[in-house]
CSV table of C-alpha atoms in Angstrom, one decimal:
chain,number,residue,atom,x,y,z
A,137,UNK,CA,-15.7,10.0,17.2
A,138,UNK,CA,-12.5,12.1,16.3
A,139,UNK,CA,-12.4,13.7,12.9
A,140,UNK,CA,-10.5,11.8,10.3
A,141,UNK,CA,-6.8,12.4,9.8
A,142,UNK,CA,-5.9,13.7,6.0
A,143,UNK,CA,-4.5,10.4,5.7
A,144,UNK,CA,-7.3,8.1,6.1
A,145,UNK,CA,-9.5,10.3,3.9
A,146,UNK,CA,-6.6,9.5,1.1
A,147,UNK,CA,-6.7,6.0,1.8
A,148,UNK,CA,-10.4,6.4,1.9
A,149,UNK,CA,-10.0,8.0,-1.6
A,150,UNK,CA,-7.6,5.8,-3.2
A,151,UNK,CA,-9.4,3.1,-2.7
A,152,UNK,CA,-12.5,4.8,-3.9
A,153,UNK,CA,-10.6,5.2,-7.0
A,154,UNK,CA,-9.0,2.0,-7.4
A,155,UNK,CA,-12.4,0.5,-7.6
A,156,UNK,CA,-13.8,2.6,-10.2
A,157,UNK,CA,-10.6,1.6,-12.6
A,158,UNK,CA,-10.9,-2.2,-11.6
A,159,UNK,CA,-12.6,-2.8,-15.1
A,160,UNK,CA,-10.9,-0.6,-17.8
A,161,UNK,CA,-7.8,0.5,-16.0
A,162,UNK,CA,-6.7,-2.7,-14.1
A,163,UNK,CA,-3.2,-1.2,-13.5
A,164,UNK,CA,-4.2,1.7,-12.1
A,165,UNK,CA,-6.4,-0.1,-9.4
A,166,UNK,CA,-3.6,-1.9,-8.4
A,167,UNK,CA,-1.5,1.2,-7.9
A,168,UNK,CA,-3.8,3.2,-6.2
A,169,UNK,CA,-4.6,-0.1,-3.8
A,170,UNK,CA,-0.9,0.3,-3.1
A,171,UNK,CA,-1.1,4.1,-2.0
A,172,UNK,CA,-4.7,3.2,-0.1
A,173,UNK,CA,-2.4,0.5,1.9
A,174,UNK,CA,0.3,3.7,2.2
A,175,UNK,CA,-1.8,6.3,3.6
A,176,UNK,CA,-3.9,3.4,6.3
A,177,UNK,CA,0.2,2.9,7.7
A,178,UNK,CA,0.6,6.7,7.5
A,179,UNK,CA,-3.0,7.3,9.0
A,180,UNK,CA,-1.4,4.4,11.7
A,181,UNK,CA,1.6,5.9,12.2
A,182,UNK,CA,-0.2,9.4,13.1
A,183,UNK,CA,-2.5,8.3,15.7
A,184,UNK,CA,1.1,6.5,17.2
A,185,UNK,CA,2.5,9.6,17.3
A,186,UNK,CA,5.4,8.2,14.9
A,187,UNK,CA,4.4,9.9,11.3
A,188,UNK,CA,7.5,11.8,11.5
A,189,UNK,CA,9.3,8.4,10.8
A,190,UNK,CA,8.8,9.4,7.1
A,191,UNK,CA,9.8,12.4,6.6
A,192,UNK,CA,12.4,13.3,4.4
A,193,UNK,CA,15.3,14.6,7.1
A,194,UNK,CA,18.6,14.1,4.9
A,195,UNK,CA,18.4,10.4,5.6
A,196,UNK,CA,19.5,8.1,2.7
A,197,UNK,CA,16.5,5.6,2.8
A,198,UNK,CA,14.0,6.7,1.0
A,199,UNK,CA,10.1,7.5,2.7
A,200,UNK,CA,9.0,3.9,0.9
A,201,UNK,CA,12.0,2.1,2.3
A,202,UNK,CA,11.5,3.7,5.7
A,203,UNK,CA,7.2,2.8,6.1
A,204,UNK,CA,8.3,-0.8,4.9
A,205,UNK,CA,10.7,-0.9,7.8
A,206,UNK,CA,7.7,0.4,9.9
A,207,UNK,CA,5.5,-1.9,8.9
A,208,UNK,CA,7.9,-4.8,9.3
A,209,UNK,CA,7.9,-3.1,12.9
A,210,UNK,CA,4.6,-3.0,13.8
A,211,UNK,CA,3.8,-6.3,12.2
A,212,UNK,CA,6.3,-8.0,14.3
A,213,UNK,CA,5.6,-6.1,18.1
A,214,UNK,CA,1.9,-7.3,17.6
A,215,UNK,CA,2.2,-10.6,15.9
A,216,UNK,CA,0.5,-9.4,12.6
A,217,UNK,CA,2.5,-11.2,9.4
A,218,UNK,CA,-0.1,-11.1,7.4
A,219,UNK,CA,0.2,-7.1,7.9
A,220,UNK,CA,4.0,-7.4,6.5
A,221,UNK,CA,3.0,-9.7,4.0
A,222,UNK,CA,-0.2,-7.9,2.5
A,223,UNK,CA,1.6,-4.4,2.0
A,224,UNK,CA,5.0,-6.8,0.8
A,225,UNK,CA,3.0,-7.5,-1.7
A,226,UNK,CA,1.1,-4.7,-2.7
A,227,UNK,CA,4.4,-2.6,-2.8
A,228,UNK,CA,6.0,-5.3,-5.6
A,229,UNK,CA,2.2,-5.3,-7.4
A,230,UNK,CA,2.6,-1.8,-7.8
A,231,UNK,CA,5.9,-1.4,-9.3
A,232,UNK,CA,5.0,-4.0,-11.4
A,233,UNK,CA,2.1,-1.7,-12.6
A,234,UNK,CA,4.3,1.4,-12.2
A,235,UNK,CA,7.6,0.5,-13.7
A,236,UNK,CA,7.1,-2.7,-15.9
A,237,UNK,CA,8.6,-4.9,-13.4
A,238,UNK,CA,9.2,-8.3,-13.9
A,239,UNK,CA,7.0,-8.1,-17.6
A,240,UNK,CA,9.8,-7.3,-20.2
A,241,UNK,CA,9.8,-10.5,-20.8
A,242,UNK,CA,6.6,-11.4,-20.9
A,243,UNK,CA,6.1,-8.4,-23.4
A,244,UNK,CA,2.8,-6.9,-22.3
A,245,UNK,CA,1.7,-3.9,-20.3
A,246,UNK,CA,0.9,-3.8,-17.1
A,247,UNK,CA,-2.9,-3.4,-17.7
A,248,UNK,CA,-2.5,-6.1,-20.1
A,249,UNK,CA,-0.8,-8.3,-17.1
A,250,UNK,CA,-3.6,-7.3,-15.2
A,251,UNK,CA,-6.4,-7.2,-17.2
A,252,UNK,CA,-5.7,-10.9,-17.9
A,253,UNK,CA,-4.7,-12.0,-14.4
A,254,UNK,CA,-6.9,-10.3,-12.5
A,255,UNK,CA,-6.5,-7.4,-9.6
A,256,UNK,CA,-9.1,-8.8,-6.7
A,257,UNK,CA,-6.2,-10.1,-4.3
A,258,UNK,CA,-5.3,-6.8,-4.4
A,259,UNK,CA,-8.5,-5.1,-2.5
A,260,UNK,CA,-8.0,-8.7,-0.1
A,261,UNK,CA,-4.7,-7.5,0.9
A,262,UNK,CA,-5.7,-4.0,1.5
A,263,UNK,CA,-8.8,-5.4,3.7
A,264,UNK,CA,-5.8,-7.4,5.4
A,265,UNK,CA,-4.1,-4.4,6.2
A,266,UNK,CA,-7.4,-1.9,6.7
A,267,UNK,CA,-8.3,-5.1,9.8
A,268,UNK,CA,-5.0,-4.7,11.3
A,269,UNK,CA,-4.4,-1.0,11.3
A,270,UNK,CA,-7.7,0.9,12.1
């Protein structure tokens, strides 16, 4: 079996880490479920030879907006919407967790959101996209 690429040890790790902050840090787990889902369609992208899809060469989408179009690729040439719609999702999670998104009116945290909401769905999307990708 071939050595791991750095980016599925990260994913590997991120999602290592999002479980240990499931219970205290609820917003964190979401986040770092996000960037496990990243570095699985980085790790994807490198065995594909097309990693270089996200580097930043002067172009005016950003690395995020690029993957997502990759994904929404990828998803589509092999039938997998549930791929597209599993890292959707964890991509608008997480800037909910990140940048407040979507809870100024609801005026509470994001680890308050997800303390009381709950962050399993987002390990069941990154399972979604871990079956599809490795």
């Amino acid at each position: 079996m071939p050595n791991p690429s750095i980016y599925q040890k990260q994913a590997e790790f991120n999602e290592q880490t999002a479980k240990a902050a499931q219970a205290g840090f609820p917003d964190w787990a979401v986040t770092m479920c996000f960037y496990a889902a990243l570095h699985w369609v980085n790790d994807y992208a490198f065995r594909q030879g097309d990693i270089g899809n996200f580097e930043n060469d002067g172009d005016v989408d950003s690395p995020h907006k690029r993957r997502r179009m990759y994904v929404k690729k990828i998803a589509k040439q092999n039938k997998w919407n549930d791929l597209e719609e599993s890292y959707e999702l964890l991509y608008r999670v997480s800037m909910t967790a990140r940048y407040l998104e979507g809870l100024e009116k609801q005026n509470c945290t994001a680890r308050e959101h997800y303390a009381k909401n709950g962050v399993q769905f987002c390990f069941e999307y990154l399972e979604t996209i871990k079956k599809r990708l490795i």
